[in-house]
Amino acid sequence: MASPDESEWTTIYETKSAMDADVVRTTLEVAGYRVSVENAGASATFIPAYGGPVTLVIAVPSTDADDARTFLRQQTSLVPLDGSARPGAAEDDAAEPESLPEVAQEVLELRRQHEVAACKYCGIPTLDAREADLDNRMIAILRAAGLGVNSATFDEFEAGERICSDCAAHDVTCDLCGRELDGFLDEGEYRRANDDEGYVCSSCRGRLEDQLQAARDW
């Protein structure tokens, strides 16, 4: 990739984390932005593996900089909500981790602000907070605490209905007929445990009930 002309390109993120750089680059490129990734102080060569503990500089055309930062704030937790693309944010956060009591207090305060009901698929207690209203960091913390958040995939929910962000809008394969379909739209039987999932589509569930009807004693 050619070196960006500083008069035409603007740096929007810097990091020593190859993983964070790749997330930022991929997020922007999927959205249609032109992206430059360089090693600070080195020749301008884009190397997918990056390699080495160097500072990676992510830039976009200057005319896209403000929109790109806004897009990153909406799609990731890497760019601070105050809008400043703070260089090395990931490293600073890693160097000064929050204490567990502080994190626990955040969870409790958010829980007090929202009603909880079971996700209709996996059963996890799920807040009526929407996925789009929280950053990825908080969603992960809530999940670690045993709480889900309502998916942002669907515009409307019935009163008290919960579909956690992990269960909504992902394709599942029926364990009986092998078809791949959207579990939410199909409304079949979904369960997940121990990082594995099981699904019986609505059609197979009906046929199974018919098959068992004559001998059923429950």
mmCIF file of C-alpha atoms in Angstrom:
data_model
loop_
_atom_site.group_PDB
_atom_site.id
_atom_site.type_symbol
_atom_site.label_atom_id
_atom_site.label_comp_id
_atom_site.label_asym_id
_atom_site.label_seq_id
_atom_site.Cartn_x
_atom_site.Cartn_y
_atom_site.Cartn_z
ATOM 1 C CA MET A 1 0.000 0.000 0.000
ATOM 2 C CA ALA A 2 1.359 3.390 -0.910
ATOM 3 C CA SER A 3 2.309 5.790 1.817
ATOM 4 C CA PRO A 4 -0.595 8.135 2.628
ATOM 5 C CA ASP A 5 0.026 11.796 1.884
ATOM 6 C CA GLU A 6 -0.366 13.576 5.224
ATOM 7 C CA SER A 7 -2.255 16.385 3.474
ATOM 8 C CA GLU A 8 -4.866 13.898 2.283
ATOM 9 C CA TRP A 9 -4.927 11.236 5.005
ATOM 10 C CA THR A 10 -5.700 11.480 8.725
ATOM 11 C CA THR A 11 -4.610 9.099 11.470
ATOM 12 C CA ILE A 12 -7.625 7.895 13.451
ATOM 13 C CA TYR A 13 -6.108 5.123 15.546
ATOM 14 C CA GLU A 14 -2.712 3.980 16.831
ATOM 15 C CA THR A 15 -1.959 0.777 18.699
ATOM 16 C CA LYS A 16 0.734 -1.785 19.426
ATOM 17 C CA SER A 17 -1.895 -4.550 19.317
ATOM 18 C CA ALA A 18 -1.991 -6.312 15.939
ATOM 19 C CA MET A 19 -5.382 -7.745 16.887
ATOM 20 C CA ASP A 20 -6.891 -4.314 17.618
ATOM 21 C CA ALA A 21 -5.381 -2.917 14.411
ATOM 22 C CA ASP A 22 -6.915 -5.745 12.423
ATOM 23 C CA VAL A 23 -10.330 -5.173 14.023
ATOM 24 C CA VAL A 24 -10.202 -1.467 13.152
ATOM 25 C CA ARG A 25 -8.965 -2.113 9.609
ATOM 26 C CA THR A 26 -11.535 -4.829 8.885
ATOM 27 C CA THR A 27 -14.418 -2.850 10.412
ATOM 28 C CA LEU A 28 -13.624 0.170 8.249
ATOM 29 C CA GLU A 29 -12.937 -1.752 5.047
ATOM 30 C CA VAL A 30 -16.188 -3.713 5.310
ATOM 31 C CA ALA A 31 -17.989 -0.367 5.572
ATOM 32 C CA GLY A 32 -16.306 0.829 2.379
ATOM 33 C CA TYR A 33 -13.602 3.124 3.780
ATOM 34 C CA ARG A 34 -10.123 3.235 2.245
ATOM 35 C CA VAL A 35 -7.642 2.356 4.977
ATOM 36 C CA SER A 36 -3.882 2.690 5.391
ATOM 37 C CA VAL A 37 -2.047 0.632 8.024
ATOM 38 C CA GLU A 38 1.607 1.445 8.624
ATOM 39 C CA ASN A 39 4.354 0.807 11.135
ATOM 40 C CA ALA A 40 5.107 4.146 12.747
ATOM 41 C CA GLY A 41 8.606 5.279 11.792
ATOM 42 C CA ALA A 42 9.049 2.513 9.245
ATOM 43 C CA SER A 43 8.618 2.287 5.522
ATOM 44 C CA ALA A 44 5.005 2.329 4.455
ATOM 45 C CA THR A 45 4.345 -1.304 3.729
ATOM 46 C CA PHE A 46 1.129 -3.056 4.654
ATOM 47 C CA ILE A 47 1.948 -6.459 6.133
ATOM 48 C CA PRO A 48 -1.169 -8.412 7.216
ATOM 49 C CA ALA A 49 0.725 -10.235 9.961
ATOM 50 C CA TYR A 50 2.184 -6.898 11.171
ATOM 51 C CA GLY A 51 4.813 -8.657 13.256
ATOM 52 C CA GLY A 52 6.818 -7.235 16.154
ATOM 53 C CA PRO A 53 5.875 -4.893 19.000
ATOM 54 C CA VAL A 54 5.662 -1.774 16.820
ATOM 55 C CA THR A 55 3.113 1.013 16.808
ATOM 56 C CA LEU A 56 0.574 0.489 14.050
ATOM 57 C CA VAL A 57 -0.962 3.627 12.560
ATOM 58 C CA ILE A 58 -4.407 3.399 10.952
ATOM 59 C CA ALA A 59 -5.370 6.276 8.663
ATOM 60 C CA VAL A 60 -8.231 7.103 6.303
ATOM 61 C CA PRO A 61 -8.691 9.881 3.742
ATOM 62 C CA SER A 62 -9.066 13.169 5.621
ATOM 63 C CA THR A 63 -12.547 13.749 4.204
ATOM 64 C CA ASP A 64 -13.678 10.471 5.808
ATOM 65 C CA ALA A 65 -11.943 10.885 9.183
ATOM 66 C CA ASP A 66 -14.874 12.226 11.241
ATOM 67 C CA ASP A 67 -17.349 9.727 9.796
ATOM 68 C CA ALA A 68 -14.880 6.866 10.268
ATOM 69 C CA ARG A 69 -14.330 7.726 13.947
ATOM 70 C CA THR A 70 -18.084 7.912 14.518
ATOM 71 C CA PHE A 71 -18.536 4.558 12.785
ATOM 72 C CA LEU A 72 -15.817 2.960 14.932
ATOM 73 C CA ARG A 73 -17.424 4.286 18.135
ATOM 74 C CA GLN A 74 -20.711 2.709 17.059
ATOM 75 C CA GLN A 75 -19.239 -0.626 16.019
ATOM 76 C CA THR A 76 -16.398 -1.189 18.503
ATOM 77 C CA SER A 77 -15.277 -0.148 21.972
ATOM 78 C CA LEU A 78 -11.753 0.714 20.787
ATOM 79 C CA VAL A 79 -12.399 4.410 20.127
ATOM 80 C CA PRO A 80 -13.455 6.311 23.286
ATOM 81 C CA LEU A 81 -17.026 7.573 23.442
ATOM 82 C CA ASP A 82 -15.826 11.162 23.874
ATOM 83 C CA GLY A 83 -14.696 11.031 20.263
ATOM 84 C CA SER A 84 -10.966 11.348 20.816
ATOM 85 C CA ALA A 85 -8.962 8.705 18.993
ATOM 86 C CA ARG A 86 -6.582 8.327 21.912
ATOM 87 C CA PRO A 87 -3.338 6.686 20.702
ATOM 88 C CA GLY A 88 -2.501 3.506 22.545
ATOM 89 C CA ALA A 89 -5.894 3.348 24.250
ATOM 90 C CA ALA A 90 -5.805 -0.445 24.413
ATOM 91 C CA GLU A 91 -2.363 -0.412 26.031
ATOM 92 C CA ASP A 92 -3.383 2.246 28.585
ATOM 93 C CA ASP A 93 -6.479 0.285 29.525
ATOM 94 C CA ALA A 94 -4.417 -2.892 29.925
ATOM 95 C CA ALA A 95 -1.892 -1.053 32.096
ATOM 96 C CA GLU A 96 -4.571 0.348 34.410
ATOM 97 C CA PRO A 97 -7.265 -2.324 34.745
ATOM 98 C CA GLU A 98 -10.382 -1.629 36.724
ATOM 99 C CA SER A 99 -10.686 -3.332 40.069
ATOM 100 C CA LEU A 100 -13.209 -6.129 40.406
ATOM 101 C CA PRO A 101 -15.238 -4.155 43.004
ATOM 102 C CA GLU A 102 -15.541 -1.298 40.491
ATOM 103 C CA VAL A 103 -16.645 -3.634 37.722
ATOM 104 C CA ALA A 104 -19.107 -5.413 40.022
ATOM 105 C CA GLN A 105 -20.589 -2.046 40.996
ATOM 106 C CA GLU A 106 -21.071 -1.168 37.317
ATOM 107 C CA VAL A 107 -22.946 -4.429 36.780
ATOM 108 C CA LEU A 108 -25.166 -3.869 39.813
ATOM 109 C CA GLU A 109 -25.972 -0.289 38.841
ATOM 110 C CA LEU A 110 -26.940 -1.328 35.315
ATOM 111 C CA ARG A 111 -29.012 -4.208 36.668
ATOM 112 C CA ARG A 112 -30.973 -1.814 38.920
ATOM 113 C CA GLN A 113 -31.840 0.321 35.907
ATOM 114 C CA HIS A 114 -33.382 -2.504 33.871
ATOM 115 C CA GLU A 115 -35.935 -5.299 34.139
ATOM 116 C CA VAL A 116 -34.770 -8.896 33.677
ATOM 117 C CA ALA A 117 -36.455 -11.836 31.958
ATOM 118 C CA ALA A 118 -35.200 -15.104 30.493
ATOM 119 C CA CYS A 119 -33.960 -15.232 26.906
ATOM 120 C CA LYS A 120 -36.518 -17.313 24.994
ATOM 121 C CA TYR A 121 -33.746 -19.481 23.496
ATOM 122 C CA CYS A 122 -30.956 -20.085 26.002
ATOM 123 C CA GLY A 123 -32.755 -18.926 29.162
ATOM 124 C CA ILE A 124 -30.030 -16.555 30.407
ATOM 125 C CA PRO A 125 -31.441 -13.705 32.553
ATOM 126 C CA THR A 126 -31.539 -10.864 30.010
ATOM 127 C CA LEU A 127 -31.834 -7.136 30.611
ATOM 128 C CA ASP A 128 -34.285 -5.065 28.619
ATOM 129 C CA ALA A 129 -31.278 -2.926 27.619
ATOM 130 C CA ARG A 130 -30.617 -3.170 23.891
ATOM 131 C CA GLU A 131 -27.308 -4.354 22.504
ATOM 132 C CA ALA A 132 -26.972 -1.141 20.455
ATOM 133 C CA ASP A 133 -27.113 0.976 23.620
ATOM 134 C CA LEU A 134 -24.049 -0.636 25.266
ATOM 135 C CA ASP A 135 -20.411 -0.977 24.268
ATOM 136 C CA ASN A 136 -18.773 -4.352 23.640
ATOM 137 C CA ARG A 137 -16.838 -4.153 26.896
ATOM 138 C CA MET A 138 -19.986 -3.896 29.009
ATOM 139 C CA ILE A 139 -21.798 -6.605 27.040
ATOM 140 C CA ALA A 140 -18.871 -8.972 27.682
ATOM 141 C CA ILE A 141 -18.776 -8.058 31.389
ATOM 142 C CA LEU A 142 -22.517 -8.608 31.736
ATOM 143 C CA ARG A 143 -22.207 -11.983 30.023
ATOM 144 C CA ALA A 144 -19.409 -12.954 32.393
ATOM 145 C CA ALA A 145 -21.725 -11.982 35.253
ATOM 146 C CA GLY A 146 -24.471 -14.245 33.892
ATOM 147 C CA LEU A 147 -26.601 -11.518 32.275
ATOM 148 C CA GLY A 148 -27.583 -11.081 28.648
ATOM 149 C CA VAL A 149 -28.765 -7.995 26.771
ATOM 150 C CA ASN A 150 -31.598 -7.803 24.265
ATOM 151 C CA SER A 151 -30.492 -8.130 20.656
ATOM 152 C CA ALA A 152 -30.381 -5.050 18.444
ATOM 153 C CA THR A 153 -31.223 -7.174 15.403
ATOM 154 C CA PHE A 154 -34.966 -6.827 15.703
ATOM 155 C CA ASP A 155 -36.902 -3.598 16.007
ATOM 156 C CA GLU A 156 -39.791 -4.788 18.147
ATOM 157 C CA PHE A 157 -40.191 -7.127 21.108
ATOM 158 C CA GLU A 158 -43.317 -8.314 22.854
ATOM 159 C CA ALA A 159 -43.798 -7.108 26.425
ATOM 160 C CA GLY A 160 -41.368 -9.010 28.623
ATOM 161 C CA GLU A 161 -39.789 -10.795 25.637
ATOM 162 C CA ARG A 162 -36.035 -11.285 25.640
ATOM 163 C CA ILE A 163 -33.779 -12.564 22.867
ATOM 164 C CA CYS A 164 -30.186 -12.206 24.010
ATOM 165 C CA SER A 165 -27.573 -10.898 21.612
ATOM 166 C CA ASP A 166 -25.835 -14.290 21.476
ATOM 167 C CA CYS A 167 -28.951 -16.137 20.333
ATOM 168 C CA ALA A 168 -30.485 -13.690 17.872
ATOM 169 C CA ALA A 169 -29.938 -13.552 14.138
ATOM 170 C CA HIS A 170 -27.500 -16.354 13.655
ATOM 171 C CA ASP A 171 -27.997 -19.389 11.491
ATOM 172 C CA VAL A 172 -28.358 -22.767 13.144
ATOM 173 C CA THR A 173 -28.445 -26.283 11.712
ATOM 174 C CA CYS A 174 -31.316 -28.580 12.598
ATOM 175 C CA ASP A 175 -29.941 -31.714 14.261
ATOM 176 C CA LEU A 176 -32.712 -33.846 12.700
ATOM 177 C CA CYS A 177 -33.086 -32.734 9.074
ATOM 178 C CA GLY A 178 -29.789 -30.901 8.591
ATOM 179 C CA ARG A 179 -31.320 -27.708 7.204
ATOM 180 C CA GLU A 180 -29.594 -24.408 8.033
ATOM 181 C CA LEU A 181 -31.964 -21.618 8.967
ATOM 182 C CA ASP A 182 -32.445 -18.581 11.192
ATOM 183 C CA GLY A 183 -33.415 -19.906 14.614
ATOM 184 C CA PHE A 184 -35.352 -16.777 15.561
ATOM 185 C CA LEU A 185 -37.488 -16.706 12.432
ATOM 186 C CA ASP A 186 -38.033 -20.469 12.418
ATOM 187 C CA GLU A 187 -39.021 -20.538 16.124
ATOM 188 C CA GLY A 188 -37.704 -24.046 16.681
ATOM 189 C CA GLU A 189 -36.162 -25.506 19.842
ATOM 190 C CA TYR A 190 -32.714 -24.064 20.619
ATOM 191 C CA ARG A 191 -30.368 -24.873 23.485
ATOM 192 C CA ARG A 192 -26.725 -24.111 24.152
ATOM 193 C CA ALA A 193 -24.388 -25.451 26.824
ATOM 194 C CA ASN A 194 -20.653 -25.949 27.214
ATOM 195 C CA ASP A 195 -19.903 -23.918 24.052
ATOM 196 C CA ASP A 196 -22.066 -26.227 21.966
ATOM 197 C CA GLU A 197 -25.543 -25.716 20.574
ATOM 198 C CA GLY A 198 -28.444 -27.928 19.638
ATOM 199 C CA TYR A 199 -31.412 -27.056 17.429
ATOM 200 C CA VAL A 200 -34.582 -28.799 16.246
ATOM 201 C CA CYS A 201 -36.454 -26.820 13.593
ATOM 202 C CA SER A 202 -40.160 -26.139 13.963
ATOM 203 C CA SER A 203 -41.028 -28.558 11.151
ATOM 204 C CA CYS A 204 -39.093 -31.459 12.682
ATOM 205 C CA ARG A 205 -40.457 -30.655 16.120
ATOM 206 C CA GLY A 206 -44.004 -31.028 14.792
ATOM 207 C CA ARG A 207 -43.226 -34.315 13.075
ATOM 208 C CA LEU A 208 -41.501 -35.623 16.202
ATOM 209 C CA GLU A 209 -44.541 -34.770 18.320
ATOM 210 C CA ASP A 210 -46.781 -36.612 15.844
ATOM 211 C CA GLN A 211 -44.466 -39.649 15.921
ATOM 212 C CA LEU A 212 -44.554 -39.815 19.703
ATOM 213 C CA GLN A 213 -48.226 -39.019 20.173
ATOM 214 C CA ALA A 214 -49.527 -42.586 20.231
ATOM 215 C CA ALA A 215 -47.051 -43.801 22.866
ATOM 216 C CA ARG A 216 -46.779 -40.593 24.860
ATOM 217 C CA ASP A 217 -47.461 -40.837 28.590
ATOM 218 C CA TRP A 218 -46.191 -37.385 29.682
#
